[in-house]
Amino acid sequence: MSGERIVDADVGVLGAGPGGMAAAKALAAAGLCVVVLDEGHRAGGQIFRQLPPGAPHAAIAEPPSHAHGHALIDGFGASKVELRSGASVWDAKPGRLWFEQDGASWLLRCKHIVLAPGAYDRCIPFPGWTLPGVLTAGALQVMVRGFGVVPGKRALVVGSGPLLLPTVTALASAGVEVVAALEASSRWRALRALPGVLGNGARLREALWYGRKLLTAGVKLQWGWTVFGVEGDGRVQRATIGKVDADGRPRRETARTIEVDVVGAGFGLVPSIEAGLLLGCASRLLPARGGHCLVVDAEQRTSVAGVYAVGEACGIGGAEVAMAEGELAAAAIVRLARGAPIAAGIARKAARERKAADALLRAFAPLPGLHELAQPETIVCRCEDVTLARAKAAAALHGGSHRAIKIGCRAGMGPCQARICGPSLQALACGRPELPMDLPVAQTPLKAVRSETILNAPEG
Amino acid sequence: MSASRLPGADARPVVAFSFEGQRVEARAGDTVAMALWAAGQPALRASSRDGAPRGVLCNMGICYECLVVVDGDTVRGCMQVVREGMDVRRGGKP
């Protein structure tokens, strides 16, 4: 009955963001049969979001680097790559990717897998963050740039790292008043990013572009500030903000309240490595790159034969890194399949982009003191409604590993599979902000799919 | 509705659906979550513990906070594209 739902390809690519598109386009150009599985509705991933056809293309300000994204989307669209949008990959083995699309259960069989799943926003719980109207920084950008929907009238943007800038500019170009834009890192700490910016012409142009946009919008980034809490009757109405110390600890005496109707919180990104872990790929903890990352060699090969990883899954680095690594992975596969050597420039470019990204992002490694924003009654696991007090009690009783906390209070056992609470759960529950998170347990199904999808999964 | 959309002519057809029994007008290509946000409805599910309202958090299919029931199926509001005549209800426990 479901036996027909099998697709065969030379290469299966997971994700149609910059890394996946770059890899797929290069592979198809070399004559390989490529199928790309992507959960979104259109190619581009989260960073190069496209409005639906026919939507008003009002002046959404875009930084210079997005021109590369548009060129890549066009080239990808014109290539022979088969893109399957709305495809949720829920199980994986080397050479096999099982996915659900339009409610049907599918299997992609391929010789090589390229993992380009991207990343998601790091969430740090604070009082009131479960109120409707508190969204991740990425969510607000998707709302404006992907759907042309205006998030609100008065916005607060909080967090840490370069992604606060596109969030502010997206809001401003949608006509939202950005009441405050708060970067938790101190100005001095952020100066450590300077060599990474100054040493790379494209990044410097990007930084200057954002500087001008913020000036035009009348938004001043406040360094060493963050949100202490959010309140409202059924949705966001007020936020308390204040200064933090060099480690991110709230200085409560500086608190003041502002009226806002939407809050965007972006405390950096977390690499999406679940599919890689399920495939058996080795990982390592790299805090400045966002947490646990897939380990790859100089040609993007993971520890599992036939499985490659590019972009954010190997550590947060941005679109330019992802595109360069995507091309490198493609070149490595083409060499295997066609015997064509890898052009020297491809590997050099990937290494150069990665080095520049590392130099920039080490200035924004997560601040441990921000875990003190949550209060005992603050919900830390949103799926299972577990408060900080319950998570702490579970850690005290069952032990401080990620697994013990999960078993003790169900935190991290809901459908998000700890993607939201996981990165901070251990630090929060154990009251030891310096604690790195245990390697998360990746399990089937990777995404909550219909039970029929699993029962009817094609074999092969 | 227009106040919560970017300005400019929208060439997309209107897609109407029902949310908790009330008619909502969306545009082709909207997700349920974005159509409801534009319609002034940010609360999409009730928390399992105290029934407190929850809405879109990640807007990219990761967090499952925007669960709604569409024609009897529980789905992520941020990933489900609107269809004419669909019956959308608030979700409960994720």
Coordinates of C-alpha atoms in Angstrom, one line a residue:
Chain A
M1 CA 0.0 0.0 0.0
S2 CA 2.8 2.4 0.9
G3 CA 5.4 0.4 -1.0
E4 CA 5.3 2.9 -3.9
R5 CA 6.4 5.8 -1.8
I6 CA 10.1 5.3 -2.2
V7 CA 12.4 7.8 -3.9
D8 CA 15.9 7.0 -5.1
A9 CA 18.7 9.4 -5.6
D10 CA 22.5 9.6 -5.6
V11 CA 22.4 12.2 -2.8
G12 CA 19.8 13.1 -0.2
V13 CA 20.2 16.6 1.3
L14 CA 18.5 17.5 4.5
G15 CA 17.6 21.1 4.5
A16 CA 17.1 23.8 1.8
G17 CA 18.9 26.6 3.5
P18 CA 22.1 28.2 2.2
G19 CA 24.2 25.1 3.0
G20 CA 21.8 22.5 1.5
M21 CA 21.1 24.6 -1.6
A22 CA 24.7 25.2 -2.3
A23 CA 25.5 21.5 -2.0
A24 CA 22.5 20.4 -4.0
K25 CA 23.1 22.9 -6.8
A26 CA 26.8 21.9 -7.2
L27 CA 25.9 18.2 -7.1
A28 CA 23.2 18.6 -9.7
A29 CA 25.6 20.6 -11.9
A30 CA 28.0 17.6 -11.8
G31 CA 25.2 15.4 -13.1
L32 CA 24.2 13.7 -9.9
C33 CA 20.6 13.0 -9.0
V34 CA 19.8 15.0 -5.9
V35 CA 16.7 15.1 -3.7
V36 CA 16.4 17.9 -1.0
L37 CA 14.1 17.4 1.9
D38 CA 13.0 20.6 3.6
E39 CA 10.3 21.2 6.3
G40 CA 9.6 24.8 5.1
H41 CA 7.3 25.9 2.4
R42 CA 9.9 27.4 0.0
A43 CA 13.6 27.1 -0.5
G44 CA 15.8 29.5 1.4
G45 CA 15.8 28.2 4.9
Q46 CA 15.3 30.5 7.9
I47 CA 17.8 33.2 6.8
F48 CA 16.7 33.7 3.2
R49 CA 13.0 33.6 3.8
Q50 CA 10.9 34.4 0.8
L51 CA 7.4 36.0 0.8
P52 CA 4.7 33.9 -0.8
P53 CA 4.1 34.7 -4.5
G54 CA 1.8 37.7 -4.8
A55 CA 2.4 39.1 -1.4
P56 CA 3.2 42.8 -1.2
H57 CA 6.9 43.2 -1.6
A58 CA 7.0 46.3 0.5
A59 CA 10.4 47.7 1.3
I60 CA 11.8 45.1 3.7
A61 CA 15.4 46.2 4.2
E62 CA 17.9 43.5 3.4
P63 CA 21.6 43.5 4.2
P64 CA 24.2 43.3 1.3
S65 CA 24.9 39.6 2.0
H66 CA 21.3 38.6 1.1
A67 CA 22.1 39.2 -2.6
H68 CA 24.1 36.0 -2.4
G69 CA 21.0 34.3 -1.0
H70 CA 18.7 35.4 -3.8
A71 CA 21.3 34.4 -6.4
L72 CA 21.6 31.0 -4.8
I73 CA 17.8 30.5 -4.6
D74 CA 17.5 31.4 -8.3
G75 CA 20.3 29.1 -9.3
F76 CA 18.9 26.3 -7.1
G77 CA 15.4 26.8 -8.6
A78 CA 16.8 26.6 -12.1
S79 CA 18.9 23.4 -11.4
K80 CA 17.7 19.8 -11.8
V81 CA 17.5 19.3 -8.0
E82 CA 14.2 17.8 -6.8
L83 CA 13.0 19.9 -3.8
R84 CA 10.5 18.3 -1.5
S85 CA 9.0 21.0 0.7
G86 CA 6.9 20.4 3.8
A87 CA 8.9 17.2 4.3
S88 CA 9.5 16.2 8.0
V89 CA 12.4 13.8 8.3
W90 CA 11.6 11.5 11.3
D91 CA 14.1 8.6 11.0
A92 CA 17.5 8.2 9.4
K93 CA 20.1 5.5 8.7
P94 CA 23.1 5.8 6.5
G95 CA 21.7 5.9 3.0
R96 CA 18.1 6.1 4.2
L97 CA 15.9 9.1 5.2
W98 CA 12.3 8.5 6.2
F99 CA 10.0 11.5 6.0
E100 CA 6.4 12.6 6.2
Q101 CA 5.0 14.8 3.4
D102 CA 1.4 15.9 3.0
G103 CA 0.4 13.2 5.6
A104 CA 2.0 10.4 3.6
S105 CA 5.0 8.2 4.7
W106 CA 8.0 8.3 2.4
L107 CA 11.5 6.8 2.2
L108 CA 14.4 8.4 0.4
R109 CA 17.2 5.9 -0.6
C110 CA 20.5 7.5 -1.5
K111 CA 24.2 6.7 -1.6
H112 CA 25.2 9.9 0.2
I113 CA 23.5 12.1 2.8
V114 CA 24.4 15.8 3.3
L115 CA 23.1 17.1 6.5
A116 CA 22.3 20.8 6.3
P117 CA 19.5 21.1 9.0
G118 CA 20.6 24.6 10.2
A119 CA 20.0 25.9 13.7
Y120 CA 17.3 27.2 16.0
D121 CA 17.2 30.0 18.5
R122 CA 18.6 29.5 22.0
C123 CA 15.9 30.2 24.6
I124 CA 16.7 31.5 28.1
P125 CA 13.7 31.4 30.4
F126 CA 12.6 34.5 32.2
P127 CA 9.4 35.3 34.1
G128 CA 6.5 35.7 31.7
W129 CA 8.2 34.2 28.7
T130 CA 5.3 31.8 28.1
L131 CA 2.9 34.7 27.4
P132 CA 1.7 35.0 23.8
G133 CA 3.7 37.8 22.2
V134 CA 7.1 36.6 23.4
L135 CA 8.8 35.1 20.4
T136 CA 12.3 34.2 19.4
A137 CA 14.2 36.7 17.4
G138 CA 14.1 34.2 14.5
A139 CA 10.3 33.9 14.7
L140 CA 9.9 37.7 14.3
Q141 CA 12.1 37.7 11.3
V142 CA 10.1 34.9 9.7
M143 CA 6.9 36.8 10.5
V144 CA 8.0 39.9 8.7
R145 CA 10.3 38.6 5.9
G146 CA 8.5 35.3 5.3
F147 CA 4.9 36.3 5.7
G148 CA 4.6 40.1 5.5
V149 CA 2.8 40.1 8.9
V150 CA 3.5 43.0 11.3
P151 CA 4.4 41.7 14.7
G152 CA 3.0 44.6 16.8
K153 CA 3.2 48.3 17.5
R154 CA 5.9 48.6 20.2
A155 CA 8.6 45.9 20.4
L156 CA 11.4 45.0 22.8
V157 CA 14.3 43.1 21.3
V158 CA 16.6 41.3 23.8
G159 CA 19.3 38.7 23.6
S160 CA 22.9 38.5 22.6
G161 CA 24.8 38.3 19.3
P162 CA 24.8 39.5 15.7
L163 CA 21.2 38.2 15.1
L164 CA 19.7 41.1 17.1
L165 CA 20.6 43.4 14.3
P166 CA 18.5 41.7 11.5
T167 CA 15.7 41.4 14.0
V168 CA 15.7 45.1 14.8
T169 CA 15.9 46.1 11.1
A170 CA 13.1 43.7 10.1
L171 CA 10.8 45.2 12.8
A172 CA 11.7 48.8 11.8
S173 CA 11.1 48.2 8.2
A174 CA 7.7 46.7 9.1
G175 CA 6.9 50.0 10.8
V176 CA 7.2 48.6 14.4
E177 CA 8.6 51.0 17.0
V178 CA 11.5 49.3 18.6
V179 CA 11.3 50.7 22.1
A180 CA 14.5 49.1 23.3
A181 CA 17.1 46.8 21.8
L182 CA 19.1 45.2 24.6
E183 CA 22.4 43.3 24.1
A184 CA 23.3 41.4 27.2
S185 CA 27.0 41.4 26.5
S186 CA 29.0 44.4 27.5
R187 CA 30.4 46.7 24.9
W188 CA 33.9 45.7 26.0
R189 CA 33.2 42.0 25.6
A190 CA 31.8 42.7 22.2
L191 CA 35.0 44.4 21.1
R192 CA 36.5 41.0 21.0
A193 CA 34.4 40.5 17.8
L194 CA 36.2 43.4 16.1
P195 CA 39.1 41.4 14.6
G196 CA 36.6 39.0 13.1
V197 CA 34.7 41.9 11.5
L198 CA 37.6 44.1 10.4
G199 CA 39.5 41.1 8.9
N200 CA 36.7 40.3 6.5
G201 CA 35.5 42.9 4.0
A202 CA 32.0 41.4 3.6
R203 CA 31.4 41.3 7.3
L204 CA 32.6 44.9 7.7
R205 CA 30.2 46.1 5.0
E206 CA 27.4 44.2 6.7
A207 CA 28.2 45.7 10.1
L208 CA 28.2 49.2 8.6
W209 CA 25.0 48.6 6.8
Y210 CA 23.3 47.6 10.1
G211 CA 24.8 50.5 11.9
R212 CA 23.3 52.9 9.4
K213 CA 19.9 51.1 9.5
L214 CA 19.8 51.4 13.3
L215 CA 20.7 55.1 13.1
T216 CA 17.9 55.7 10.6
A217 CA 15.4 53.9 12.7
G218 CA 16.5 55.8 15.8
V219 CA 17.3 52.6 17.6
K220 CA 20.3 52.6 20.0
L221 CA 21.6 49.2 21.0
Q222 CA 22.0 49.2 24.8
W223 CA 25.0 47.0 25.9
G224 CA 24.8 45.1 29.2
W225 CA 21.0 45.2 29.4
T226 CA 18.4 42.5 29.2
V227 CA 14.8 41.6 30.0
F228 CA 14.0 40.7 33.6
G229 CA 10.4 39.7 33.0
V230 CA 7.2 40.2 31.0
E231 CA 3.6 40.7 32.1
G232 CA 0.2 41.1 30.6
D233 CA -3.4 39.8 30.7
G234 CA -3.3 36.9 28.2
R235 CA -0.6 38.6 26.1
V236 CA 2.4 40.9 26.4
Q237 CA 1.7 44.3 27.8
R238 CA 4.7 45.3 29.8
A239 CA 8.3 44.3 30.2
T240 CA 10.8 44.9 33.0
I241 CA 14.3 45.5 31.8
G242 CA 17.6 46.2 33.5
K243 CA 21.3 46.0 33.5
V244 CA 23.3 42.8 33.9
D245 CA 26.9 42.3 35.2
A246 CA 29.8 41.0 33.1
D247 CA 28.6 37.4 33.5
G248 CA 25.0 38.3 32.6
R249 CA 23.6 38.3 36.2
P250 CA 20.7 40.6 36.6
R251 CA 21.3 43.8 38.7
R252 CA 17.8 44.0 40.2
E253 CA 18.3 47.5 41.5
T254 CA 18.4 48.8 37.9
A255 CA 15.0 47.4 36.9
R256 CA 12.5 49.6 35.1
T257 CA 9.2 48.9 33.3
I258 CA 8.3 49.7 29.7
E259 CA 5.1 49.3 27.7
V260 CA 5.5 46.9 24.8
D261 CA 3.2 44.5 22.9
V262 CA 5.7 42.2 21.5
V263 CA 9.1 40.8 22.7
G264 CA 11.7 39.2 20.5
A265 CA 14.3 37.2 22.4
G266 CA 17.4 35.9 20.6
F267 CA 20.2 34.5 22.8
G268 CA 22.2 33.1 20.0
L269 CA 21.6 29.9 18.0
V270 CA 21.8 26.1 18.8
P271 CA 23.1 23.7 16.1
S272 CA 20.5 21.2 15.0
I273 CA 22.4 17.9 15.3
E274 CA 19.5 15.5 16.1
A275 CA 19.6 13.8 12.7
G276 CA 23.3 13.5 12.8
L277 CA 23.2 11.9 16.3
L278 CA 20.6 9.4 15.1
L279 CA 22.8 8.5 12.2
G280 CA 25.6 7.8 14.7
C281 CA 27.8 10.8 13.8
A282 CA 30.4 11.9 16.4
S283 CA 29.9 15.2 18.1
R284 CA 31.7 17.5 20.4
L285 CA 30.9 20.4 22.7
L286 CA 32.0 23.8 21.3
P287 CA 30.3 26.5 23.5
A288 CA 31.4 29.4 21.2
R289 CA 29.8 27.6 18.3
G290 CA 26.5 27.2 20.1
G291 CA 26.9 23.9 21.9
H292 CA 27.2 20.3 20.7
C293 CA 28.3 20.2 17.1
L294 CA 28.8 17.5 14.6
V295 CA 32.5 16.6 14.0
V296 CA 33.6 16.8 10.4
D297 CA 36.9 16.5 8.6
A298 CA 38.5 19.0 6.2
E299 CA 36.0 17.8 3.5
Q300 CA 32.8 17.9 5.6
R301 CA 32.8 14.1 6.2
T302 CA 31.2 13.1 9.5
S303 CA 32.5 10.0 11.4
V304 CA 29.9 7.9 9.5
A305 CA 30.7 6.8 6.0
G306 CA 28.6 8.4 3.4
V307 CA 27.2 11.1 5.7
Y308 CA 28.4 14.7 5.3
A309 CA 27.4 17.8 7.4
V310 CA 27.6 21.5 6.5
G311 CA 26.9 24.8 8.0
E312 CA 25.3 25.3 11.5
A313 CA 25.2 21.6 12.3
C314 CA 29.0 21.8 12.5
G315 CA 28.8 24.9 14.7
I316 CA 27.1 28.2 14.3
G317 CA 28.8 30.2 11.6
G318 CA 26.2 31.9 9.4
A319 CA 25.1 31.7 5.8
E320 CA 28.4 32.4 4.1
V321 CA 30.0 29.5 6.1
A322 CA 27.1 27.2 5.2
M323 CA 27.3 28.0 1.5
A324 CA 31.1 27.5 1.3
E325 CA 30.9 24.2 3.3
G326 CA 28.0 23.0 1.1
E327 CA 30.1 23.5 -2.0
L328 CA 32.9 21.7 -0.4
A329 CA 30.8 18.7 0.6
A330 CA 29.4 18.5 -2.9
A331 CA 33.0 18.6 -4.4
A332 CA 34.0 15.8 -2.1
I333 CA 31.0 13.7 -3.2
V334 CA 31.6 14.5 -6.9
R335 CA 35.2 13.4 -6.6
L336 CA 34.0 10.0 -5.3
A337 CA 31.3 9.6 -7.9
R338 CA 33.1 11.1 -11.0
G339 CA 36.8 11.2 -10.0
A340 CA 36.9 14.9 -10.5
P341 CA 39.4 16.5 -8.1
I342 CA 38.3 19.2 -5.6
A343 CA 39.3 22.7 -6.8
A344 CA 41.8 24.1 -4.2
G345 CA 39.9 27.3 -3.8
I346 CA 36.7 25.6 -2.5
A347 CA 38.4 24.1 0.6
R348 CA 40.3 27.4 1.2
K349 CA 37.1 29.4 1.0
A350 CA 35.3 27.2 3.5
A351 CA 38.2 27.3 6.0
R352 CA 38.5 31.1 5.6
E353 CA 34.7 31.7 6.2
R354 CA 34.7 29.4 9.2
K355 CA 37.7 31.2 10.7
A356 CA 36.0 34.6 10.3
A357 CA 32.8 33.4 11.8
D358 CA 34.6 31.9 14.8
A359 CA 36.4 35.2 15.4
L360 CA 33.1 37.1 15.4
L361 CA 31.0 34.7 17.5
R362 CA 33.5 34.0 20.3
A363 CA 32.6 37.5 21.6
F364 CA 29.0 36.3 22.1
A365 CA 29.3 33.0 23.8
P366 CA 26.3 32.4 26.1
L367 CA 26.6 34.4 29.4
P368 CA 26.0 32.0 32.3
G369 CA 24.5 34.6 34.6
L370 CA 21.4 34.9 32.4
H371 CA 20.2 31.7 33.9
E372 CA 19.4 33.7 37.0
L373 CA 16.6 35.5 35.2
A374 CA 14.2 32.6 35.9
Q375 CA 12.4 32.5 39.2
P376 CA 11.3 29.4 41.1
E377 CA 7.8 29.6 39.6
T378 CA 9.0 30.3 36.0
I379 CA 8.2 27.5 33.6
V380 CA 11.4 26.2 32.1
C381 CA 10.0 23.2 30.1
R382 CA 7.0 24.7 28.1
C383 CA 5.8 21.4 26.7
E384 CA 5.4 19.7 30.1
D385 CA 4.8 22.9 32.2
V386 CA 7.7 22.2 34.5
T387 CA 8.7 25.1 36.7
L388 CA 12.3 25.9 37.7
A389 CA 11.5 24.8 41.3
R390 CA 10.3 21.3 40.1
A391 CA 13.3 20.9 37.9
K392 CA 15.6 21.8 40.8
A393 CA 13.9 19.4 43.1
A394 CA 14.2 16.6 40.5
A395 CA 17.9 17.4 40.0
A396 CA 18.4 17.3 43.8
L397 CA 16.6 13.9 44.1
H398 CA 17.7 12.1 40.9
G399 CA 21.0 13.6 40.0
G400 CA 22.2 16.4 37.8
S401 CA 22.5 14.8 34.4
H402 CA 20.2 15.8 31.6
R403 CA 18.7 12.3 31.6
A404 CA 18.1 12.2 35.3
I405 CA 16.3 15.6 35.3
K406 CA 14.1 14.4 32.5
I407 CA 13.1 11.3 34.2
G408 CA 12.6 13.1 37.5
C409 CA 10.2 15.8 36.4
R410 CA 9.4 15.1 32.7
A411 CA 11.2 18.3 31.6
G412 CA 12.4 17.9 28.0
M413 CA 10.1 14.9 27.3
G414 CA 7.5 16.8 25.3
P415 CA 7.1 17.0 21.5
C416 CA 9.9 19.6 21.1
Q417 CA 12.2 16.9 22.5
A418 CA 14.1 19.4 24.7
R419 CA 15.1 21.6 21.7
I420 CA 13.8 24.6 23.6
C421 CA 14.6 23.8 27.3
G422 CA 17.5 21.4 26.7
P423 CA 20.3 23.9 26.1
S424 CA 19.7 25.5 29.5
L425 CA 17.9 22.9 31.5
Q426 CA 20.9 21.3 33.2
A427 CA 22.4 24.7 34.2
L428 CA 19.1 25.8 35.5
A429 CA 18.1 22.7 37.4
C430 CA 21.5 22.3 39.0
G431 CA 21.9 26.0 39.8
R432 CA 25.4 25.7 38.1
P433 CA 25.3 28.0 35.1
E434 CA 28.8 26.9 34.1
L435 CA 27.6 23.4 33.6
P436 CA 27.7 22.3 29.9
M437 CA 24.7 20.4 28.7
D438 CA 25.0 16.6 28.4
L439 CA 24.8 15.4 24.9
P440 CA 21.1 15.3 24.1
V441 CA 19.5 11.9 23.3
A442 CA 18.3 11.8 19.7
Q443 CA 15.5 9.3 19.2
T444 CA 12.9 8.3 16.6
P445 CA 10.7 10.0 15.6
L446 CA 12.9 13.1 15.2
K447 CA 9.7 15.2 14.7
A448 CA 6.2 14.4 16.0
V449 CA 4.7 12.7 13.0
R450 CA 1.4 10.8 12.7
S451 CA 1.4 7.3 14.0
E452 CA 0.3 6.1 10.5
T453 CA 3.5 7.6 9.1
I454 CA 5.5 5.3 11.4
L455 CA 3.3 2.3 11.0
N456 CA 3.2 2.6 7.1
A457 CA 6.9 3.5 6.8
P458 CA 8.3 1.9 3.6
E459 CA 11.0 -0.6 4.1
G460 CA 14.1 -0.8 1.8
Chain B
M1 CA -6.6 43.0 9.1
S2 CA -4.7 45.4 6.8
A3 CA -3.2 47.2 9.7
S4 CA -1.3 44.1 10.7
R5 CA 0.1 43.4 7.2
L6 CA 2.8 45.1 5.4
P7 CA 1.5 47.9 3.1
G8 CA 1.0 47.4 -0.6
A9 CA -1.3 45.6 -3.0
D10 CA -1.7 41.9 -2.1
A11 CA -2.3 39.9 -5.3
R12 CA -3.1 36.7 -3.4
P13 CA -6.6 35.3 -3.1
V14 CA -8.4 35.5 0.2
V15 CA -8.7 32.2 2.0
A16 CA -11.4 32.0 4.6
F17 CA -11.4 29.5 7.5
S18 CA -13.0 29.2 10.9
F19 CA -11.2 29.6 14.2
E20 CA -13.2 28.6 17.3
G21 CA -16.3 29.1 15.2
Q22 CA -15.4 32.6 14.0
R23 CA -14.6 33.4 10.4
V24 CA -11.1 34.5 9.7
E25 CA -9.8 35.8 6.4
A26 CA -6.3 34.9 5.4
R27 CA -4.3 35.1 2.3
A28 CA -3.1 32.1 0.2
G29 CA 0.3 31.1 1.4
D30 CA -0.3 32.1 5.0
T31 CA 0.2 29.6 7.8
V32 CA -2.6 29.2 10.3
A33 CA -0.4 30.8 13.0
M34 CA 0.4 33.9 10.9
A35 CA -3.1 34.3 9.6
L36 CA -4.4 34.3 13.2
W37 CA -1.6 36.6 14.4
A38 CA -2.6 39.1 11.6
A39 CA -6.3 38.7 12.7
G40 CA -5.3 39.7 16.3
Q41 CA -5.4 36.2 17.7
P42 CA -2.0 35.3 19.2
A43 CA -3.2 32.7 21.7
L44 CA -3.3 29.3 19.9
R45 CA -3.4 26.7 22.7
A46 CA -4.0 26.3 26.4
S47 CA -1.3 25.1 28.6
S48 CA -1.9 21.6 30.1
R49 CA -1.2 22.7 33.7
D50 CA -3.2 25.8 34.3
G51 CA -4.9 26.5 30.9
A52 CA -2.8 29.6 30.4
P53 CA -2.7 30.9 26.8
R54 CA 0.3 30.0 24.7
G55 CA 1.2 31.2 21.2
V56 CA 3.9 31.1 18.5
L57 CA 7.4 31.0 20.0
C58 CA 9.8 29.8 17.2
N59 CA 7.6 30.1 14.1
M60 CA 9.7 27.4 12.4
G61 CA 8.3 24.1 13.6
I62 CA 10.7 23.4 16.5
C63 CA 8.8 24.3 19.7
Y64 CA 5.3 22.9 19.3
E65 CA 3.8 25.8 21.3
C66 CA 1.4 26.8 18.5
L67 CA -0.5 23.5 18.3
V68 CA -4.0 23.8 16.9
V69 CA -6.6 21.3 15.9
V70 CA -7.4 21.5 12.2
D71 CA -10.3 19.4 11.0
G72 CA -9.7 17.0 13.9
D73 CA -5.9 16.7 13.5
T74 CA -3.5 18.3 15.9
V75 CA -0.9 20.2 13.9
R76 CA 1.7 22.9 14.3
G77 CA 0.0 26.2 13.5
C78 CA 3.2 27.7 12.1
M79 CA 3.7 24.9 9.6
Q80 CA 0.1 24.3 8.4
V81 CA -0.8 26.4 5.4
V82 CA -4.4 27.7 5.4
R83 CA -7.1 26.0 3.2
E84 CA -10.5 27.4 2.4
G85 CA -13.1 26.2 4.8
M86 CA -10.8 24.5 7.3
D87 CA -12.1 24.2 10.9
V88 CA -9.4 25.4 13.4
R89 CA -9.6 25.0 17.1
R90 CA -7.2 25.9 19.9
G91 CA -4.9 23.0 20.8
G92 CA -4.5 21.6 24.3
K93 CA -1.6 19.7 25.7
P94 CA 1.2 19.4 23.1

